[in-house]
CSV table of C-alpha atoms in Angstrom, one decimal:
chain,number,residue,atom,x,y,z
I,1,MET,CA,-41.5,-20.6,-37.9
I,2,HIS,CA,-39.0,-22.9,-39.1
I,3,ARG,CA,-37.1,-19.8,-40.6
I,4,LEU,CA,-37.1,-18.8,-37.1
I,5,LEU,CA,-35.7,-21.2,-35.1
I,6,LEU,CA,-32.9,-21.9,-38.0
I,7,LEU,CA,-32.1,-18.1,-37.6
I,8,GLY,CA,-31.8,-18.6,-33.8
I,9,CYS,CA,-29.7,-22.1,-34.2
I,10,LEU,CA,-27.4,-20.2,-36.8
I,11,TRP,CA,-27.2,-17.5,-33.6
I,12,LEU,CA,-26.2,-19.6,-31.1
I,13,LEU,CA,-23.8,-21.1,-33.5
I,14,ALA,CA,-21.7,-17.9,-34.1
I,15,ALA,CA,-21.9,-16.0,-30.5
I,16,PRO,CA,-19.2,-16.2,-28.3
I,17,PRO,CA,-19.8,-17.7,-24.7
I,18,ALA,CA,-21.8,-16.2,-22.3
I,19,SER,CA,-19.1,-15.7,-20.0
I,20,SER,CA,-17.4,-13.3,-22.6
I,21,ILE,CA,-21.2,-11.6,-23.2
I,22,PHE,CA,-21.4,-10.0,-20.0
I,23,GLN,CA,-17.9,-9.9,-18.8
I,24,ARG,CA,-16.4,-8.1,-22.2
I,25,PRO,CA,-17.8,-4.6,-23.2
I,26,THR,CA,-18.8,-3.9,-26.6
I,27,GLY,CA,-15.9,-3.6,-29.3
I,28,THR,CA,-13.3,-4.7,-27.1
I,29,PRO,CA,-11.3,-7.5,-28.1
I,30,ALA,CA,-11.2,-10.8,-26.7
I,31,PRO,CA,-7.9,-11.6,-24.3
I,32,LEU,CA,-5.5,-13.7,-26.0
I,33,ARG,CA,-5.6,-17.4,-24.6
I,34,LEU,CA,-2.6,-18.3,-22.9
I,35,GLN,CA,-0.8,-20.8,-24.6
I,36,TYR,CA,2.3,-21.5,-22.3
I,37,LEU,CA,1.5,-20.0,-19.2
I,38,LEU,CA,-0.7,-21.0,-16.3
I,39,GLU,CA,-3.0,-18.4,-15.3
I,40,PRO,CA,-2.8,-18.5,-11.5
I,41,LEU,CA,-5.2,-19.6,-9.3
I,42,HIS,CA,-5.2,-16.1,-6.9
I,43,SER,CA,-3.8,-13.3,-8.3
I,44,THR,CA,-3.2,-11.5,-5.1
I,45,VAL,CA,-0.5,-12.4,-2.8
I,46,HIS,CA,-1.1,-10.8,0.9
I,47,THR,CA,1.8,-10.5,3.3
I,48,GLN,CA,3.3,-8.3,6.1
I,49,ARG,CA,6.4,-6.0,6.2
I,50,GLY,CA,9.5,-8.1,6.7
I,51,ALA,CA,7.9,-11.6,5.5
I,52,THR,CA,9.1,-13.6,2.2
I,53,ALA,CA,6.4,-13.7,-0.6
I,54,THR,CA,5.9,-15.8,-3.8
I,55,LEU,CA,4.1,-14.7,-6.7
I,56,PRO,CA,3.1,-18.0,-8.7
I,57,CYS,CA,4.0,-18.1,-12.6
I,58,VAL,CA,4.3,-21.1,-14.0
I,59,LEU,CA,4.8,-22.5,-17.5
I,60,ARG,CA,2.7,-26.0,-19.1
I,61,ALA,CA,5.3,-26.1,-21.8
I,62,LEU,CA,8.3,-24.7,-22.7
I,63,PRO,CA,8.9,-22.9,-26.1
I,64,ARG,CA,12.6,-22.6,-27.8
I,65,ASN,CA,14.6,-20.4,-26.7
I,66,TYR,CA,12.2,-18.5,-24.5
I,67,ARG,CA,12.8,-15.8,-21.7
I,68,VAL,CA,10.8,-14.9,-18.8
I,69,LYS,CA,10.8,-11.2,-17.7
I,70,TRP,CA,9.5,-10.0,-14.3
I,71,SER,CA,8.3,-6.8,-14.0
I,72,LYS,CA,6.8,-4.5,-11.3
I,73,VAL,CA,4.3,-1.8,-12.2
I,74,GLU,CA,4.6,2.0,-10.8
I,75,PRO,CA,2.1,4.1,-10.1
I,76,ALA,CA,3.5,6.8,-9.6
I,77,ASN,CA,5.3,7.4,-13.4
I,78,TYR,CA,3.3,4.6,-15.0
I,79,ARG,CA,6.3,2.7,-15.7
I,80,GLU,CA,7.4,-0.8,-15.5
I,81,ASN,CA,10.6,-1.7,-13.6
I,82,ILE,CA,12.3,-5.0,-14.8
I,83,ILE,CA,12.9,-7.0,-12.0
I,84,ILE,CA,14.6,-10.3,-13.2
I,85,ILE,CA,15.1,-12.0,-16.6
I,86,THR,CA,15.9,-15.7,-16.9
I,87,ASN,CA,15.7,-18.2,-20.5
I,88,GLY,CA,15.8,-21.2,-17.5
I,89,LEU,CA,18.9,-21.9,-17.4
I,90,TYR,CA,21.0,-18.6,-16.3
I,91,HIS,CA,19.1,-15.4,-15.2
I,92,LYS,CA,20.4,-11.7,-14.1
I,93,ASN,CA,18.9,-9.3,-11.4
I,94,TYR,CA,17.7,-5.6,-11.9
I,95,GLY,CA,17.1,-2.7,-9.8
I,96,PRO,CA,16.7,-2.0,-6.2
I,97,LEU,CA,14.7,-5.1,-5.4
I,98,SER,CA,17.8,-7.2,-6.7
I,99,PRO,CA,19.5,-8.3,-3.5
I,100,ARG,CA,16.3,-9.6,-2.2
I,101,VAL,CA,14.5,-11.3,-4.9
I,102,ARG,CA,15.4,-14.7,-6.4
I,103,LEU,CA,13.7,-17.3,-9.0
I,104,ARG,CA,11.9,-20.0,-6.5
I,105,HIS,CA,12.5,-22.9,-9.6
I,106,SER,CA,11.0,-26.1,-7.7
I,107,HIS,CA,10.6,-27.2,-11.0
I,108,ARG,CA,11.7,-27.0,-14.3
I,109,TYR,CA,8.3,-25.5,-15.3
I,110,ASP,CA,8.7,-22.9,-12.6
I,111,ALA,CA,9.5,-19.4,-13.0
I,112,SER,CA,7.8,-17.9,-9.7
I,113,LEU,CA,9.2,-14.9,-8.2
I,114,THR,CA,10.0,-15.1,-4.4
I,115,ILE,CA,11.1,-11.5,-2.3
I,116,THR,CA,12.6,-11.8,0.8
I,117,ASN,CA,12.1,-9.3,3.8
I,118,VAL,CA,9.2,-7.9,2.0
I,119,ALA,CA,9.1,-3.7,2.5
I,120,LEU,CA,6.5,-1.0,1.9
I,121,GLU,CA,7.1,-0.3,-1.4
I,122,ASP,CA,7.3,-3.6,-2.5
I,123,GLU,CA,3.3,-3.9,-2.6
I,124,GLY,CA,2.0,-3.4,-5.9
I,125,ARG,CA,1.2,-4.9,-9.3
I,126,TYR,CA,3.6,-7.1,-10.8
I,127,ARG,CA,3.8,-8.7,-14.5
I,128,CYS,CA,5.3,-12.2,-15.0
I,129,GLN,CA,6.0,-11.8,-19.3
I,130,LEU,CA,6.7,-14.8,-21.6
I,131,VAL,CA,9.0,-13.5,-24.4
I,132,ASN,CA,9.0,-15.8,-27.1
I,133,GLY,CA,9.1,-14.1,-30.6
I,134,LEU,CA,5.6,-13.2,-31.7
I,135,GLU,CA,4.0,-15.4,-29.1
I,136,ASP,CA,4.7,-13.2,-26.4
I,137,GLU,CA,2.1,-13.2,-23.0
I,138,SER,CA,1.9,-12.1,-19.4
I,139,VAL,CA,-0.1,-12.7,-16.1
I,140,SER,CA,-0.4,-10.3,-13.8
I,141,LEU,CA,-0.3,-10.5,-10.1
I,142,THR,CA,-1.0,-7.9,-6.9
I,143,LEU,CA,1.3,-8.2,-3.7
I,144,HIS,CA,-0.5,-7.1,-0.7
I,145,LEU,CA,0.7,-5.9,2.3
I,146,GLU,CA,-1.5,-6.1,5.5
I,147,GLY,CA,-1.3,-2.7,7.0
I,148,ILE,CA,-2.7,0.7,7.8
I,149,VAL,CA,-3.2,4.0,6.4
I,150,PHE,CA,-3.2,7.7,8.7
I,151,PRO,CA,-3.5,11.0,7.8
I,152,TYR,CA,-0.7,13.0,8.1
I,153,GLN,CA,0.4,16.8,8.4
I,154,PRO,CA,3.6,18.9,9.6
I,155,SER,CA,4.1,21.2,13.1
I,156,ASN,CA,3.2,24.1,11.1
I,157,GLY,CA,-0.4,23.3,10.1
I,158,ARG,CA,-2.5,21.5,7.3
I,159,TYR,CA,-2.1,21.8,3.6
I,160,LYS,CA,1.5,22.6,3.5
I,161,PHE,CA,3.1,19.6,1.5
I,162,ASN,CA,3.8,19.3,-2.0
I,163,TYR,CA,3.8,15.4,-3.5
I,164,HIS,CA,7.5,15.6,-3.2
I,165,GLU,CA,7.3,16.6,0.3
I,166,ALA,CA,4.3,14.4,1.5
I,167,LYS,CA,6.2,11.6,0.3
I,168,ARG,CA,9.6,12.3,1.9
I,169,ALA,CA,7.6,13.1,5.0
I,170,CYS,CA,5.5,10.0,5.3
I,171,GLU,CA,9.2,7.7,4.6
I,172,GLN,CA,10.5,9.9,7.4
I,173,GLN,CA,8.2,8.4,9.7
I,174,ASP,CA,8.3,4.8,8.7
I,175,SER,CA,5.6,4.6,6.1
I,176,ARG,CA,5.2,5.7,2.6
I,177,LEU,CA,2.3,7.5,0.8
I,178,ALA,CA,-0.7,5.2,0.5
I,179,THR,CA,-2.3,4.1,-2.9
I,180,TYR,CA,-5.8,4.4,-3.5
I,181,GLN,CA,-6.6,0.6,-3.3
I,182,GLN,CA,-5.2,1.2,0.6
I,183,LEU,CA,-7.3,4.4,1.1
I,184,TYR,CA,-10.2,3.2,-0.1
I,185,LYS,CA,-9.8,0.0,2.1
I,186,ALA,CA,-9.0,2.2,5.1
I,187,TRP,CA,-12.4,4.1,4.5
I,188,THR,CA,-14.6,1.5,4.6
I,189,GLU,CA,-12.7,0.2,7.6
I,190,GLY,CA,-13.9,3.4,9.6
I,191,LEU,CA,-11.4,6.0,8.2
I,192,ASP,CA,-13.1,9.5,8.3
I,193,TRP,CA,-11.0,12.6,7.7
I,194,CYS,CA,-12.1,16.1,6.2
I,195,ASN,CA,-8.4,17.4,5.3
I,196,ALA,CA,-7.4,16.2,1.5
I,197,GLY,CA,-4.1,14.8,1.5
I,198,TRP,CA,-1.9,13.4,-1.6
I,199,ILE,CA,-1.6,9.7,-2.3
I,200,LEU,CA,1.2,7.7,-4.4
I,201,ASP,CA,-0.4,8.3,-7.7
I,202,GLY,CA,-0.2,11.9,-7.5
I,203,THR,CA,-4.0,12.2,-7.3
I,204,VAL,CA,-5.3,13.7,-4.1
I,205,HIS,CA,-8.7,12.4,-2.0
I,206,TYR,CA,-10.5,12.6,1.8
I,207,PRO,CA,-12.4,9.8,3.2
I,208,ILE,CA,-15.6,10.5,4.6
I,209,ILE,CA,-17.7,8.2,6.7
I,210,ASN,CA,-20.0,11.1,8.4
I,211,SER,CA,-21.3,13.6,6.2
I,212,ARG,CA,-20.9,17.2,7.6
I,213,GLU,CA,-20.8,20.8,6.6
I,214,PRO,CA,-17.3,21.8,6.5
I,215,CYS,CA,-16.7,18.2,4.7
I,216,GLY,CA,-18.5,18.8,1.3
I,217,GLY,CA,-22.0,19.5,3.1
I,218,ARG,CA,-24.4,16.8,4.4
I,219,LEU,CA,-26.2,16.0,1.0
I,220,LEU,CA,-23.0,14.1,-0.3
I,221,LEU,CA,-23.2,10.4,0.4
I,222,PRO,CA,-20.4,8.8,2.4
I,223,GLY,CA,-17.0,7.6,0.1
I,224,VAL,CA,-13.7,8.4,-0.7
I,225,ARG,CA,-14.2,12.5,-2.1
I,226,THR,CA,-11.7,13.2,-4.8
I,227,TYR,CA,-9.7,16.4,-6.0
I,228,GLY,CA,-8.4,14.4,-9.0
I,229,ALA,CA,-4.5,14.4,-10.2
I,230,ARG,CA,-2.8,17.9,-9.2
I,231,ASP,CA,0.1,19.7,-10.0
I,232,LYS,CA,3.0,17.8,-7.9
I,233,GLN,CA,5.2,21.1,-7.4
I,234,LYS,CA,2.8,23.9,-6.8
I,235,ASP,CA,-0.9,22.5,-5.2
I,236,ARG,CA,-0.7,21.8,-1.5
I,237,PHE,CA,-2.2,19.1,0.8
I,238,ASP,CA,-1.7,16.8,3.5
I,239,ALA,CA,-0.6,13.6,3.2
I,240,PHE,CA,-2.1,9.8,3.4
I,241,CYS,CA,0.7,7.4,4.8
I,242,PHE,CA,0.5,3.6,4.9
I,243,THR,CA,2.8,1.4,7.2
I,244,SER,CA,2.9,-2.8,7.6
I,245,ALA,CA,4.1,-4.7,10.8
I,246,LEU,CA,6.9,-3.5,12.5
I,247,GLN,CA,10.5,-5.3,12.6
I,248,GLY,CA,10.5,-4.8,16.7
I,249,GLN,CA,8.9,-3.3,19.2
I,250,VAL,CA,6.9,0.2,20.6
I,251,TYR,CA,7.3,1.0,24.3
I,252,PHE,CA,6.5,3.5,26.7
I,253,ILE,CA,8.9,5.2,29.0
I,254,ARG,CA,7.2,7.1,32.0
I,255,GLY,CA,8.1,10.6,32.9
I,256,HIS,CA,8.0,14.3,32.5
I,257,LEU,CA,10.1,15.0,29.5
I,258,ASN,CA,10.8,17.8,27.4
I,259,PHE,CA,11.2,16.3,23.5
I,260,LYS,CA,15.1,16.4,23.9
I,261,GLU,CA,15.0,14.3,27.1
I,262,ALA,CA,12.6,12.1,25.4
I,263,GLY,CA,15.2,11.0,22.9
I,264,GLN,CA,18.4,10.6,25.3
I,265,ALA,CA,15.5,8.5,27.6
I,266,CYS,CA,14.6,6.1,24.7
I,267,ARG,CA,18.7,5.8,23.8
I,268,ASN,CA,19.5,5.5,27.3
I,269,HIS,CA,17.2,2.2,26.7
I,270,GLY,CA,19.5,1.3,23.4
I,271,ALA,CA,16.1,2.4,21.4
I,272,ALA,CA,15.2,5.3,19.2
I,273,ILE,CA,12.2,7.4,19.8
I,274,ALA,CA,9.5,6.3,17.8
I,275,LYS,CA,8.2,7.5,14.7
I,276,VAL,CA,4.5,8.2,13.9
I,277,GLY,CA,4.2,4.8,11.7
I,278,GLN,CA,5.6,3.0,13.9
I,279,LEU,CA,3.5,3.9,16.6
I,280,TYR,CA,0.4,3.2,14.2
I,281,SER,CA,2.1,-0.2,13.6
I,282,ALA,CA,2.2,-1.1,17.2
I,283,TRP,CA,-1.5,0.1,17.4
I,284,LYS,CA,-2.4,-2.0,14.6
I,285,PHE,CA,-0.5,-5.5,14.9
I,286,SER,CA,0.4,-5.2,18.7
I,287,GLN,CA,-2.5,-3.7,20.1
I,288,LEU,CA,-0.8,-1.3,21.7
I,289,ASP,CA,-3.0,0.4,24.6
I,290,ARG,CA,-1.8,3.5,26.6
I,291,CYS,CA,-4.0,6.3,28.0
I,292,ASP,CA,-0.5,8.3,28.1
I,293,GLY,CA,0.6,10.8,26.0
I,294,GLY,CA,4.4,10.6,25.0
I,295,TRP,CA,6.8,12.5,22.6
I,296,LEU,CA,7.4,11.0,19.2
I,297,ALA,CA,10.1,11.9,16.6
I,298,ASP,CA,8.7,14.5,14.7
I,299,GLY,CA,8.0,15.9,17.7
I,300,SER,CA,4.4,15.2,18.4
I,301,VAL,CA,2.5,13.9,21.3
I,302,ARG,CA,0.1,11.0,20.8
I,303,TYR,CA,-1.1,7.3,22.7
I,304,PRO,CA,-2.8,4.5,21.1
I,305,ILE,CA,-6.0,3.5,22.4
I,306,THR,CA,-7.6,-0.3,21.7
I,307,THR,CA,-10.2,-0.2,24.1
I,308,PRO,CA,-11.8,3.4,24.2
I,309,ARG,CA,-12.5,4.3,27.7
I,310,GLU,CA,-13.8,7.7,29.2
I,311,ARG,CA,-10.8,9.1,30.7
I,312,CYS,CA,-8.4,8.2,27.8
I,313,GLY,CA,-10.0,10.9,25.2
I,314,GLY,CA,-13.4,10.2,25.3
I,315,LEU,CA,-14.1,9.3,21.9
I,316,PRO,CA,-15.9,5.8,21.6
I,317,ASP,CA,-13.5,4.7,18.7
I,318,PRO,CA,-10.7,2.8,18.8
I,319,GLY,CA,-7.4,5.0,17.4
I,320,VAL,CA,-4.0,6.7,17.7
I,321,ARG,CA,-4.8,9.9,19.3
I,322,SER,CA,-2.9,13.6,19.2
I,323,PHE,CA,-2.5,16.2,21.3
I,324,GLY,CA,-0.3,18.2,18.2
I,325,PHE,CA,3.1,19.5,18.4
I,326,PRO,CA,3.4,21.3,21.6
I,327,SER,CA,6.2,23.1,22.7
I,328,LYS,CA,9.4,21.1,22.5
I,329,GLU,CA,10.6,22.3,26.0
I,330,MET,CA,7.6,21.5,27.5
I,331,ARG,CA,8.1,18.7,30.6
I,332,THR,CA,4.5,17.0,30.5
I,333,TYR,CA,5.1,13.9,28.6
I,334,GLY,CA,6.8,10.3,28.3
I,335,THR,CA,8.0,9.1,25.1
I,336,TYR,CA,7.4,6.0,23.1
I,337,CYS,CA,10.5,4.4,21.9
I,338,PHE,CA,11.2,1.8,19.4
I,339,VAL,CA,13.9,-1.0,19.3
I,340,GLY,CA,14.2,-3.3,16.3
I,341,LYS,CA,14.9,-6.8,16.1
């Protein structure tokens, strides 16, 4: 009995803390303890397009001859793009983010990164790395934009985009290809779409709330169904686009206009015909609610509904309804215009 108790005590002395037993799989090396960098209180920073956001990175001590390097991890090509490097006295900016980033530097231990006029492409994972010879260490943070995901297909029907065309189509509609996390969140909030679409990392998915025969069958559980990684040049699908808050306003002009007249009507008011992403953003963030179909920049006709009612499509849920891509010569609809701030 005494021998068993002794063995048990020896095991307890040799065992790692309970948290590491449950958090780290067998065979995975223990994470290195941070010596110079403080763990951020919150690893995710929430913001919106057009705002100013700060990603925290604070040192607990200043080693000799150190540098701090900020980089962004790009999911589409699995690369890290350097943003800024500092030695505490001087710094140098790199890449397309260069004009909009600076170090907060509120005290000499502060190496936090501030991004002004946050853009859609700024969302993602960032790394603050202390470069100090053999003692390099880093912390990772995520910049999360509040926004909305919407499915998109061109006027000539579904499954027409390869990856690069899908990426360009979203950008042309004031949005960008959604990440998997954005698509998954949209599914949890009710996005139900039977057509598969590209997302930013080059994989293809579709979100299903109501299981049904044309969408994988009734026996499959709801979820984000996946086709996995596909050939970015040859394979063709729709796109899932993501947009965030607008720096401007979307409004409706009533009339019986063809597509060309719709564009001119917006220009007469000092505005531009709205893009699909701008209409979704106005619906999501400004609660734009109109029962009138209106032309958009891609030649589609849509209208935003925040309060569902019988005479506005008859569907029970809020959303942006679509009449598809009617003939551009039709004089049936008004137009949605966008004016920037």
